[in-house]
Amino acid sequence: LEPGTTLPGIANCRSSQGAAMMNFLLFFVVVSAEQSSDCRTSSCALQQDADEGYTQLLQADKRAVQKSKAKVSGEETGLSMRHKIRGDILSDVSATLLGPQGPGEVYSPYLKDFQEAYLWVLDHKNVSADDPEWDRVYSAHMKYLKTNNWHGMQYAQMAEWKEYDKFAEKSCYILGAGNGRDKYGIMDDAYYCGAQHLGVDWTRLTKAGYEVSDLCSAKVGSAWDQDGICGRVGKKQLLLNFAETVKLWGIDGVYINVPSLDCIMDLVDADIYYCQTCAEHCEHKPEHELPKPKDMA
């Protein structure tokens, strides 16, 4: 598939190129519901699972855009560069699965492999984690996620080079995008970092069956240890988390703490340093003091 091409079964559910996104989403859901009763084959069932996953990713992306316009106490609040790019990567993934990409489009030769791998995950949730096929689909996800966004590629390289100071220098800037804090007044990435001292109610996550990932107390270099943030989860569960929890990010910030995207991109050791460096991510302290580069405005 070329960038901007929809998968079979999705094209029939799309409205015209210039139609409003909400109209498209409503139309997509209605058509999918009407078709569900006629689905009697395994391939049809798989496509419905995929369609549902794509729709949920789109909805998550739409919620993120709407949330970016939110205000706290009537004033716009800051958004860390790191959190913004995480959202941009998700937006690019949604665009890849659903249609034409928006600003920041980067051609990735791994697009088709990623789409096929995503479908495989949806259809093989009960396959043993020891099956070697998980390594293949994990690699397909990783290669695409590392190459579908310019800023994401920079983060991936700095993390690989262990340039943690540079990673934080790019990550900690506060952008006036308006969705830096939620309705509780908590920075979005305080959830990602697993902050224990900023008033986060983690029971919403633990009651859903997930363990809190505490990047604030973790040691840089430990992410893939047997008991590390990523290592204790494993490749299969990371892929399932990506498919099942990313769509919940826009509903409740606690779900961004579930290991998935950042582990797959191998960013978590750098993220541990980022969390412990930036203001309001693990504790209250002054904002990053370096001047913000013009291209990060």
PDB file of C-alpha atoms in Angstrom:
ATOM      1  CA  LEU A   1       0.000   0.000   0.000  1.00  0.00           C
ATOM      2  CA  GLU A   2       1.160   3.534  -0.759  1.00  0.00           C
ATOM      3  CA  PRO A   3       0.879   6.305   1.854  1.00  0.00           C
ATOM      4  CA  GLY A   4      -2.688   7.591   1.901  1.00  0.00           C
ATOM      5  CA  THR A   5      -4.177   4.315   0.634  1.00  0.00           C
ATOM      6  CA  THR A   6      -6.890   2.708   2.729  1.00  0.00           C
ATOM      7  CA  LEU A   7      -7.140  -0.993   3.387  1.00  0.00           C
ATOM      8  CA  PRO A   8      -9.876  -3.059   1.704  1.00  0.00           C
ATOM      9  CA  GLY A   9     -13.152  -2.641   3.530  1.00  0.00           C
ATOM     10  CA  ILE A  10     -12.241   0.822   4.801  1.00  0.00           C
ATOM     11  CA  ALA A  11     -12.528   2.629   1.460  1.00  0.00           C
ATOM     12  CA  ASN A  12     -16.222   1.740   1.230  1.00  0.00           C
ATOM     13  CA  CYS A  13     -16.844   3.376   4.585  1.00  0.00           C
ATOM     14  CA  ARG A  14     -15.161   6.659   3.738  1.00  0.00           C
ATOM     15  CA  SER A  15     -17.045   9.808   2.807  1.00  0.00           C
ATOM     16  CA  SER A  16     -15.785  12.241   0.168  1.00  0.00           C
ATOM     17  CA  GLN A  17     -12.309  13.764   0.467  1.00  0.00           C
ATOM     18  CA  GLY A  18     -13.557  17.099   1.720  1.00  0.00           C
ATOM     19  CA  ALA A  19     -16.149  15.812   4.220  1.00  0.00           C
ATOM     20  CA  ALA A  20     -15.836  16.740   7.888  1.00  0.00           C
ATOM     21  CA  MET A  21     -14.020  14.216  10.060  1.00  0.00           C
ATOM     22  CA  MET A  22     -16.973  13.822  12.400  1.00  0.00           C
ATOM     23  CA  ASN A  23     -19.321  13.005   9.540  1.00  0.00           C
ATOM     24  CA  PHE A  24     -16.848  10.412   8.331  1.00  0.00           C
ATOM     25  CA  LEU A  25     -16.564   8.847  11.768  1.00  0.00           C
ATOM     26  CA  LEU A  26     -20.318   8.623  12.248  1.00  0.00           C
ATOM     27  CA  PHE A  27     -20.782   7.174   8.766  1.00  0.00           C
ATOM     28  CA  PHE A  28     -17.993   4.656   9.365  1.00  0.00           C
ATOM     29  CA  VAL A  29     -19.504   3.430  12.621  1.00  0.00           C
ATOM     30  CA  VAL A  30     -22.999   3.109  11.151  1.00  0.00           C
ATOM     31  CA  VAL A  31     -21.813   1.158   8.112  1.00  0.00           C
ATOM     32  CA  SER A  32     -19.646  -1.121  10.255  1.00  0.00           C
ATOM     33  CA  ALA A  33     -22.612  -1.876  12.496  1.00  0.00           C
ATOM     34  CA  GLU A  34     -24.840  -2.666   9.539  1.00  0.00           C
ATOM     35  CA  GLN A  35     -22.241  -5.024   8.068  1.00  0.00           C
ATOM     36  CA  SER A  36     -21.527  -6.895  11.288  1.00  0.00           C
ATOM     37  CA  SER A  37     -24.645  -9.034  11.122  1.00  0.00           C
ATOM     38  CA  ASP A  38     -23.647 -10.379   7.702  1.00  0.00           C
ATOM     39  CA  CYS A  39     -20.133 -11.420   8.693  1.00  0.00           C
ATOM     40  CA  ARG A  40     -19.775 -15.190   8.588  1.00  0.00           C
ATOM     41  CA  THR A  41     -16.160 -15.771   7.527  1.00  0.00           C
ATOM     42  CA  SER A  42     -12.909 -15.543   9.486  1.00  0.00           C
ATOM     43  CA  SER A  43     -11.478 -13.007   7.031  1.00  0.00           C
ATOM     44  CA  CYS A  44     -14.553 -10.839   7.417  1.00  0.00           C
ATOM     45  CA  ALA A  45     -14.325 -11.050  11.203  1.00  0.00           C
ATOM     46  CA  LEU A  46     -10.661 -10.083  11.059  1.00  0.00           C
ATOM     47  CA  GLN A  47     -11.432  -7.074   8.894  1.00  0.00           C
ATOM     48  CA  GLN A  48     -14.120  -5.977  11.343  1.00  0.00           C
ATOM     49  CA  ASP A  49     -11.619  -6.234  14.191  1.00  0.00           C
ATOM     50  CA  ALA A  50      -9.184  -4.155  12.172  1.00  0.00           C
ATOM     51  CA  ASP A  51     -11.835  -1.587  11.270  1.00  0.00           C
ATOM     52  CA  GLU A  52     -12.777  -1.285  14.934  1.00  0.00           C
ATOM     53  CA  GLY A  53      -9.132  -0.816  15.894  1.00  0.00           C
ATOM     54  CA  TYR A  54      -8.614   1.856  13.233  1.00  0.00           C
ATOM     55  CA  THR A  55     -11.759   3.694  14.313  1.00  0.00           C
ATOM     56  CA  GLN A  56     -10.668   3.662  17.944  1.00  0.00           C
ATOM     57  CA  LEU A  57      -7.231   4.995  17.033  1.00  0.00           C
ATOM     58  CA  LEU A  58      -8.908   7.785  15.053  1.00  0.00           C
ATOM     59  CA  GLN A  59     -11.180   8.578  17.970  1.00  0.00           C
ATOM     60  CA  ALA A  60      -8.185   8.707  20.312  1.00  0.00           C
ATOM     61  CA  ASP A  61      -6.416  11.071  17.926  1.00  0.00           C
ATOM     62  CA  LYS A  62      -9.524  13.262  17.637  1.00  0.00           C
ATOM     63  CA  ARG A  63      -9.842  13.435  21.427  1.00  0.00           C
ATOM     64  CA  ALA A  64      -6.199  14.468  21.660  1.00  0.00           C
ATOM     65  CA  VAL A  65      -6.814  17.308  19.203  1.00  0.00           C
ATOM     66  CA  GLN A  66      -9.888  18.445  21.110  1.00  0.00           C
ATOM     67  CA  LYS A  67      -8.021  18.193  24.393  1.00  0.00           C
ATOM     68  CA  SER A  68      -5.268  20.422  23.011  1.00  0.00           C
ATOM     69  CA  LYS A  69      -7.763  23.284  23.095  1.00  0.00           C
ATOM     70  CA  ALA A  70      -8.628  22.777  26.754  1.00  0.00           C
ATOM     71  CA  LYS A  71      -7.917  25.416  29.363  1.00  0.00           C
ATOM     72  CA  VAL A  72      -7.297  25.217  33.082  1.00  0.00           C
ATOM     73  CA  SER A  73      -8.724  28.050  35.219  1.00  0.00           C
ATOM     74  CA  GLY A  74      -9.286  30.034  32.045  1.00  0.00           C
ATOM     75  CA  GLU A  75      -5.593  30.160  31.117  1.00  0.00           C
ATOM     76  CA  GLU A  76      -3.632  28.207  28.529  1.00  0.00           C
ATOM     77  CA  THR A  77      -1.080  25.871  30.081  1.00  0.00           C
ATOM     78  CA  GLY A  78       2.170  24.410  28.797  1.00  0.00           C
ATOM     79  CA  LEU A  79       2.686  21.208  26.833  1.00  0.00           C
ATOM     80  CA  SER A  80       6.019  19.445  26.957  1.00  0.00           C
ATOM     81  CA  MET A  81       7.688  18.835  23.622  1.00  0.00           C
ATOM     82  CA  ARG A  82       8.020  15.137  24.487  1.00  0.00           C
ATOM     83  CA  HIS A  83       4.279  14.740  25.063  1.00  0.00           C
ATOM     84  CA  LYS A  84       3.411  16.671  21.901  1.00  0.00           C
ATOM     85  CA  ILE A  85       5.542  14.394  19.722  1.00  0.00           C
ATOM     86  CA  ARG A  86       4.045  11.281  21.326  1.00  0.00           C
ATOM     87  CA  GLY A  87       0.665  12.614  20.206  1.00  0.00           C
ATOM     88  CA  ASP A  88       2.009  13.438  16.753  1.00  0.00           C
ATOM     89  CA  ILE A  89       3.300   9.885  16.331  1.00  0.00           C
ATOM     90  CA  LEU A  90      -0.120   8.546  17.305  1.00  0.00           C
ATOM     91  CA  SER A  91      -1.720  10.951  14.830  1.00  0.00           C
ATOM     92  CA  ASP A  92       0.559   9.696  12.061  1.00  0.00           C
ATOM     93  CA  VAL A  93      -0.294   6.084  12.928  1.00  0.00           C
ATOM     94  CA  SER A  94      -4.007   6.911  12.763  1.00  0.00           C
ATOM     95  CA  ALA A  95      -3.536   8.640   9.420  1.00  0.00           C
ATOM     96  CA  THR A  96      -1.574   5.678   8.084  1.00  0.00           C
ATOM     97  CA  LEU A  97      -4.319   3.224   8.989  1.00  0.00           C
ATOM     98  CA  LEU A  98      -7.215   5.451   7.961  1.00  0.00           C
ATOM     99  CA  GLY A  99      -6.113   7.546   5.014  1.00  0.00           C
ATOM    100  CA  PRO A 100      -4.107  10.600   3.910  1.00  0.00           C
ATOM    101  CA  GLN A 101      -1.551  11.879   6.372  1.00  0.00           C
ATOM    102  CA  GLY A 102      -1.582  15.412   7.698  1.00  0.00           C
ATOM    103  CA  PRO A 103       1.243  17.911   8.376  1.00  0.00           C
ATOM    104  CA  GLY A 104       4.619  16.367   9.076  1.00  0.00           C
ATOM    105  CA  GLU A 105       4.125  13.464   6.677  1.00  0.00           C
ATOM    106  CA  VAL A 106       7.183  11.247   6.372  1.00  0.00           C
ATOM    107  CA  TYR A 107       7.290   8.425   3.869  1.00  0.00           C
ATOM    108  CA  SER A 108       8.160   5.188   5.634  1.00  0.00           C
ATOM    109  CA  PRO A 109       9.056   2.092   3.580  1.00  0.00           C
ATOM    110  CA  TYR A 110       7.790   0.037   6.532  1.00  0.00           C
ATOM    111  CA  LEU A 111       4.175   1.184   6.211  1.00  0.00           C
ATOM    112  CA  LYS A 112       2.780  -1.958   4.574  1.00  0.00           C
ATOM    113  CA  ASP A 113       4.703  -4.232   6.953  1.00  0.00           C
ATOM    114  CA  PHE A 114       3.261  -2.320   9.913  1.00  0.00           C
ATOM    115  CA  GLN A 115      -0.306  -2.548   8.633  1.00  0.00           C
ATOM    116  CA  GLU A 116       0.014  -6.297   8.127  1.00  0.00           C
ATOM    117  CA  ALA A 117       1.653  -6.737  11.544  1.00  0.00           C
ATOM    118  CA  TYR A 118      -1.108  -4.755  13.248  1.00  0.00           C
ATOM    119  CA  LEU A 119      -3.715  -7.023  11.649  1.00  0.00           C
ATOM    120  CA  TRP A 120      -1.766 -10.080  12.779  1.00  0.00           C
ATOM    121  CA  VAL A 121      -1.772  -8.889  16.390  1.00  0.00           C
ATOM    122  CA  LEU A 122      -5.538  -8.357  16.333  1.00  0.00           C
ATOM    123  CA  ASP A 123      -6.089 -11.868  15.020  1.00  0.00           C
ATOM    124  CA  HIS A 124      -3.550 -13.740  17.179  1.00  0.00           C
ATOM    125  CA  LYS A 125      -4.057 -12.460  20.709  1.00  0.00           C
ATOM    126  CA  ASN A 126      -4.220 -16.022  22.046  1.00  0.00           C
ATOM    127  CA  VAL A 127      -0.986 -17.201  20.415  1.00  0.00           C
ATOM    128  CA  SER A 128       1.734 -18.080  22.934  1.00  0.00           C
ATOM    129  CA  ALA A 129       4.275 -15.369  23.706  1.00  0.00           C
ATOM    130  CA  ASP A 130       6.941 -17.973  22.872  1.00  0.00           C
ATOM    131  CA  ASP A 131       5.858 -18.088  19.231  1.00  0.00           C
ATOM    132  CA  PRO A 132       8.714 -16.551  17.150  1.00  0.00           C
ATOM    133  CA  GLU A 133       6.161 -14.717  15.018  1.00  0.00           C
ATOM    134  CA  TRP A 134       5.829 -12.144  17.823  1.00  0.00           C
ATOM    135  CA  ASP A 135       9.439 -11.124  17.170  1.00  0.00           C
ATOM    136  CA  ARG A 136       8.631 -10.446  13.523  1.00  0.00           C
ATOM    137  CA  VAL A 137       5.504  -8.382  14.140  1.00  0.00           C
ATOM    138  CA  TYR A 138       7.224  -6.538  16.984  1.00  0.00           C
ATOM    139  CA  SER A 139      10.069  -5.601  14.643  1.00  0.00           C
ATOM    140  CA  ALA A 140       7.575  -4.391  12.033  1.00  0.00           C
ATOM    141  CA  HIS A 141       5.885  -2.123  14.594  1.00  0.00           C
ATOM    142  CA  MET A 142       9.218  -0.798  15.857  1.00  0.00           C
ATOM    143  CA  LYS A 143      10.614   0.021  12.410  1.00  0.00           C
ATOM    144  CA  TYR A 144       7.498   1.868  11.353  1.00  0.00           C
ATOM    145  CA  LEU A 145       7.054   3.807  14.593  1.00  0.00           C
ATOM    146  CA  LYS A 146      10.696   4.880  14.466  1.00  0.00           C
ATOM    147  CA  THR A 147      10.427   6.189  10.897  1.00  0.00           C
ATOM    148  CA  ASN A 148       6.964   7.729  10.476  1.00  0.00           C
ATOM    149  CA  ASN A 149       7.664  11.061  12.212  1.00  0.00           C
ATOM    150  CA  TRP A 150      10.657  13.400  11.930  1.00  0.00           C
ATOM    151  CA  HIS A 151      10.807  14.286  15.616  1.00  0.00           C
ATOM    152  CA  GLY A 152      10.243  10.665  16.547  1.00  0.00           C
ATOM    153  CA  MET A 153      13.299   9.716  14.485  1.00  0.00           C
ATOM    154  CA  GLN A 154      15.365  12.295  16.367  1.00  0.00           C
ATOM    155  CA  TYR A 155      14.208  10.940  19.705  1.00  0.00           C
ATOM    156  CA  ALA A 156      14.949   7.379  18.625  1.00  0.00           C
ATOM    157  CA  GLN A 157      18.477   8.298  17.557  1.00  0.00           C
ATOM    158  CA  MET A 158      19.282  10.270  20.705  1.00  0.00           C
ATOM    159  CA  ALA A 159      17.983   7.386  22.820  1.00  0.00           C
ATOM    160  CA  GLU A 160      20.089   4.888  20.838  1.00  0.00           C
ATOM    161  CA  TRP A 161      23.157   7.104  21.237  1.00  0.00           C
ATOM    162  CA  LYS A 162      22.368   7.506  24.965  1.00  0.00           C
ATOM    163  CA  GLU A 163      22.493  11.284  24.551  1.00  0.00           C
ATOM    164  CA  TYR A 164      20.135  11.715  27.473  1.00  0.00           C
ATOM    165  CA  ASP A 165      21.012  15.368  28.113  1.00  0.00           C
ATOM    166  CA  LYS A 166      20.152  16.214  24.506  1.00  0.00           C
ATOM    167  CA  PHE A 167      16.999  14.094  24.716  1.00  0.00           C
ATOM    168  CA  ALA A 168      15.848  16.080  27.748  1.00  0.00           C
ATOM    169  CA  GLU A 169      16.938  19.365  26.151  1.00  0.00           C
ATOM    170  CA  LYS A 170      14.543  18.679  23.278  1.00  0.00           C
ATOM    171  CA  SER A 171      11.854  17.157  25.495  1.00  0.00           C
ATOM    172  CA  CYS A 172      11.504  19.498  28.429  1.00  0.00           C
ATOM    173  CA  TYR A 173      10.544  22.695  26.652  1.00  0.00           C
ATOM    174  CA  ILE A 174       7.065  23.847  27.497  1.00  0.00           C
ATOM    175  CA  LEU A 175       4.891  24.641  24.492  1.00  0.00           C
ATOM    176  CA  GLY A 176       1.812  26.849  24.726  1.00  0.00           C
ATOM    177  CA  ALA A 177      -0.477  24.278  23.132  1.00  0.00           C
ATOM    178  CA  GLY A 178      -3.118  24.301  25.844  1.00  0.00           C
ATOM    179  CA  ASN A 179      -3.335  20.658  26.903  1.00  0.00           C
ATOM    180  CA  GLY A 180      -0.402  20.454  29.268  1.00  0.00           C
ATOM    181  CA  ARG A 181      -2.656  19.732  32.244  1.00  0.00           C
ATOM    182  CA  ASP A 182      -5.867  17.826  32.623  1.00  0.00           C
ATOM    183  CA  LYS A 183      -8.979  18.711  34.615  1.00  0.00           C
ATOM    184  CA  TYR A 184      -7.123  17.777  37.797  1.00  0.00           C
ATOM    185  CA  GLY A 185      -4.331  20.249  37.008  1.00  0.00           C
ATOM    186  CA  ILE A 186      -1.824  17.442  36.375  1.00  0.00           C
ATOM    187  CA  MET A 187       0.727  17.496  33.529  1.00  0.00           C
ATOM    188  CA  ASP A 188      -0.091  14.847  30.929  1.00  0.00           C
ATOM    189  CA  ASP A 189       3.342  13.258  31.114  1.00  0.00           C
ATOM    190  CA  ALA A 190       3.177  13.054  34.898  1.00  0.00           C
ATOM    191  CA  TYR A 191       0.851  10.147  34.119  1.00  0.00           C
ATOM    192  CA  TYR A 192       3.315   8.671  31.665  1.00  0.00           C
ATOM    193  CA  CYS A 193       6.131   9.008  34.211  1.00  0.00           C
ATOM    194  CA  GLY A 194       4.120   7.361  36.988  1.00  0.00           C
ATOM    195  CA  ALA A 195       4.414  10.352  39.347  1.00  0.00           C
ATOM    196  CA  GLN A 196       3.688   9.440  42.959  1.00  0.00           C
ATOM    197  CA  HIS A 197       3.778  12.918  44.501  1.00  0.00           C
ATOM    198  CA  LEU A 198       1.640  15.087  42.215  1.00  0.00           C
ATOM    199  CA  GLY A 199      -1.821  13.935  43.252  1.00  0.00           C
ATOM    200  CA  VAL A 200      -2.461  11.289  40.587  1.00  0.00           C
ATOM    201  CA  ASP A 201      -5.203   8.811  41.504  1.00  0.00           C
ATOM    202  CA  TRP A 202      -3.661   5.559  40.287  1.00  0.00           C
ATOM    203  CA  THR A 203      -6.570   3.416  41.449  1.00  0.00           C
ATOM    204  CA  ARG A 204      -8.249   4.075  38.101  1.00  0.00           C
ATOM    205  CA  LEU A 205      -5.369   2.209  36.460  1.00  0.00           C
ATOM    206  CA  THR A 206      -4.869  -0.557  39.006  1.00  0.00           C
ATOM    207  CA  LYS A 207      -8.586  -1.365  39.083  1.00  0.00           C
ATOM    208  CA  ALA A 208      -8.352  -1.883  35.326  1.00  0.00           C
ATOM    209  CA  GLY A 209      -5.743  -4.568  35.975  1.00  0.00           C
ATOM    210  CA  TYR A 210      -2.554  -2.649  35.178  1.00  0.00           C
ATOM    211  CA  GLU A 211       0.529  -2.068  37.318  1.00  0.00           C
ATOM    212  CA  VAL A 212       1.819   1.497  37.654  1.00  0.00           C
ATOM    213  CA  SER A 213       5.091   2.004  35.751  1.00  0.00           C
ATOM    214  CA  ASP A 214       7.203   4.266  37.960  1.00  0.00           C
ATOM    215  CA  LEU A 215       9.749   5.982  35.714  1.00  0.00           C
ATOM    216  CA  CYS A 216      10.317   8.528  38.477  1.00  0.00           C
ATOM    217  CA  SER A 217      12.041   5.929  40.655  1.00  0.00           C
ATOM    218  CA  ALA A 218      13.555   3.792  37.896  1.00  0.00           C
ATOM    219  CA  LYS A 219      17.252   3.739  37.066  1.00  0.00           C
ATOM    220  CA  VAL A 220      18.399   4.874  33.626  1.00  0.00           C
ATOM    221  CA  GLY A 221      19.520   1.764  31.744  1.00  0.00           C
ATOM    222  CA  SER A 222      17.082  -0.563  33.501  1.00  0.00           C
ATOM    223  CA  ALA A 223      14.148  -0.410  31.057  1.00  0.00           C
ATOM    224  CA  TRP A 224      14.818  -3.832  29.545  1.00  0.00           C
ATOM    225  CA  ASP A 225      15.972  -5.566  32.717  1.00  0.00           C
ATOM    226  CA  GLN A 226      13.883  -8.579  33.676  1.00  0.00           C
ATOM    227  CA  ASP A 227      12.031  -6.426  36.191  1.00  0.00           C
ATOM    228  CA  GLY A 228      12.311  -3.213  34.170  1.00  0.00           C
ATOM    229  CA  ILE A 229       9.499  -1.060  32.748  1.00  0.00           C
ATOM    230  CA  CYS A 230       9.618  -2.845  29.373  1.00  0.00           C
ATOM    231  CA  GLY A 231      11.420  -6.077  30.199  1.00  0.00           C
ATOM    232  CA  ARG A 232       8.835  -7.316  32.662  1.00  0.00           C
ATOM    233  CA  VAL A 233       6.074  -6.907  30.070  1.00  0.00           C
ATOM    234  CA  GLY A 234       7.560  -8.663  27.050  1.00  0.00           C
ATOM    235  CA  LYS A 235       7.062  -8.113  23.340  1.00  0.00           C
ATOM    236  CA  LYS A 236       3.678  -9.803  22.987  1.00  0.00           C
ATOM    237  CA  GLN A 237       2.077  -7.822  25.805  1.00  0.00           C
ATOM    238  CA  LEU A 238       3.635  -4.568  24.593  1.00  0.00           C
ATOM    239  CA  LEU A 239       1.948  -5.102  21.221  1.00  0.00           C
ATOM    240  CA  LEU A 240      -1.360  -5.963  22.875  1.00  0.00           C
ATOM    241  CA  ASN A 241      -1.046  -2.855  25.049  1.00  0.00           C
ATOM    242  CA  PHE A 242      -0.433  -0.783  21.933  1.00  0.00           C
ATOM    243  CA  ALA A 243      -3.562  -2.178  20.284  1.00  0.00           C
ATOM    244  CA  GLU A 244      -5.758  -2.013  23.384  1.00  0.00           C
ATOM    245  CA  THR A 245      -4.708   0.987  25.513  1.00  0.00           C
ATOM    246  CA  VAL A 246      -3.439   3.715  23.172  1.00  0.00           C
ATOM    247  CA  LYS A 247      -7.047   4.318  22.143  1.00  0.00           C
ATOM    248  CA  LEU A 248      -7.804   5.099  25.808  1.00  0.00           C
ATOM    249  CA  TRP A 249      -5.206   7.869  26.190  1.00  0.00           C
ATOM    250  CA  GLY A 250      -7.705  10.582  25.331  1.00  0.00           C
ATOM    251  CA  ILE A 251     -10.289   9.156  27.750  1.00  0.00           C
ATOM    252  CA  ASP A 252      -8.142   8.938  30.884  1.00  0.00           C
ATOM    253  CA  GLY A 253      -4.508  10.015  31.177  1.00  0.00           C
ATOM    254  CA  VAL A 254      -3.609   7.108  33.462  1.00  0.00           C
ATOM    255  CA  TYR A 255      -3.586   4.746  30.471  1.00  0.00           C
ATOM    256  CA  ILE A 256      -0.593   6.494  28.927  1.00  0.00           C
ATOM    257  CA  ASN A 257       1.369   4.904  31.777  1.00  0.00           C
ATOM    258  CA  VAL A 258       0.765   1.393  30.410  1.00  0.00           C
ATOM    259  CA  PRO A 259       3.982   0.339  28.589  1.00  0.00           C
ATOM    260  CA  SER A 260       3.504   0.253  24.822  1.00  0.00           C
ATOM    261  CA  LEU A 261       4.573   2.874  22.256  1.00  0.00           C
ATOM    262  CA  ASP A 262       7.695   4.154  24.033  1.00  0.00           C
ATOM    263  CA  CYS A 263       8.944   0.653  24.825  1.00  0.00           C
ATOM    264  CA  ILE A 264       8.428  -0.453  21.235  1.00  0.00           C
ATOM    265  CA  MET A 265      10.427   2.585  20.070  1.00  0.00           C
ATOM    266  CA  ASP A 266      13.111   1.794  22.691  1.00  0.00           C
ATOM    267  CA  LEU A 267      12.841   5.243  24.266  1.00  0.00           C
ATOM    268  CA  VAL A 268      12.186   4.352  27.887  1.00  0.00           C
ATOM    269  CA  ASP A 269      15.714   4.622  29.279  1.00  0.00           C
ATOM    270  CA  ALA A 270      15.881   8.120  27.808  1.00  0.00           C
ATOM    271  CA  ASP A 271      12.350   8.757  29.070  1.00  0.00           C
ATOM    272  CA  ILE A 272      13.402   7.824  32.601  1.00  0.00           C
ATOM    273  CA  TYR A 273      16.019  10.583  32.443  1.00  0.00           C
ATOM    274  CA  TYR A 274      13.442  12.930  30.874  1.00  0.00           C
ATOM    275  CA  CYS A 275      10.853  12.252  33.566  1.00  0.00           C
ATOM    276  CA  GLN A 276      13.326  12.878  36.356  1.00  0.00           C
ATOM    277  CA  THR A 277      14.660  16.053  34.701  1.00  0.00           C
ATOM    278  CA  CYS A 278      11.582  17.969  33.564  1.00  0.00           C
ATOM    279  CA  ALA A 279       9.403  20.082  35.827  1.00  0.00           C
ATOM    280  CA  GLU A 280       6.033  18.753  37.021  1.00  0.00           C
ATOM    281  CA  HIS A 281       6.683  15.253  35.673  1.00  0.00           C
ATOM    282  CA  CYS A 282       7.824  13.594  38.900  1.00  0.00           C
ATOM    283  CA  GLU A 283       7.879  16.495  41.330  1.00  0.00           C
ATOM    284  CA  HIS A 284       7.373  20.244  41.582  1.00  0.00           C
ATOM    285  CA  LYS A 285      10.422  22.236  40.459  1.00  0.00           C
ATOM    286  CA  PRO A 286      11.262  25.150  38.104  1.00  0.00           C
ATOM    287  CA  GLU A 287      10.643  24.715  34.404  1.00  0.00           C
ATOM    288  CA  HIS A 288      13.521  23.954  32.036  1.00  0.00           C
ATOM    289  CA  GLU A 289      15.552  27.160  31.776  1.00  0.00           C
ATOM    290  CA  LEU A 290      17.239  26.864  28.380  1.00  0.00           C
ATOM    291  CA  PRO A 291      15.882  29.102  25.580  1.00  0.00           C
ATOM    292  CA  LYS A 292      13.327  27.365  23.402  1.00  0.00           C
ATOM    293  CA  PRO A 293      14.548  26.873  19.792  1.00  0.00           C
ATOM    294  CA  LYS A 294      12.488  28.692  17.170  1.00  0.00           C
ATOM    295  CA  ASP A 295      11.530  25.486  15.343  1.00  0.00           C
ATOM    296  CA  MET A 296       9.901  24.132  18.503  1.00  0.00           C
ATOM    297  CA  ALA A 297       7.399  26.948  18.828  1.00  0.00           C
TER     298      ALA A 297
END
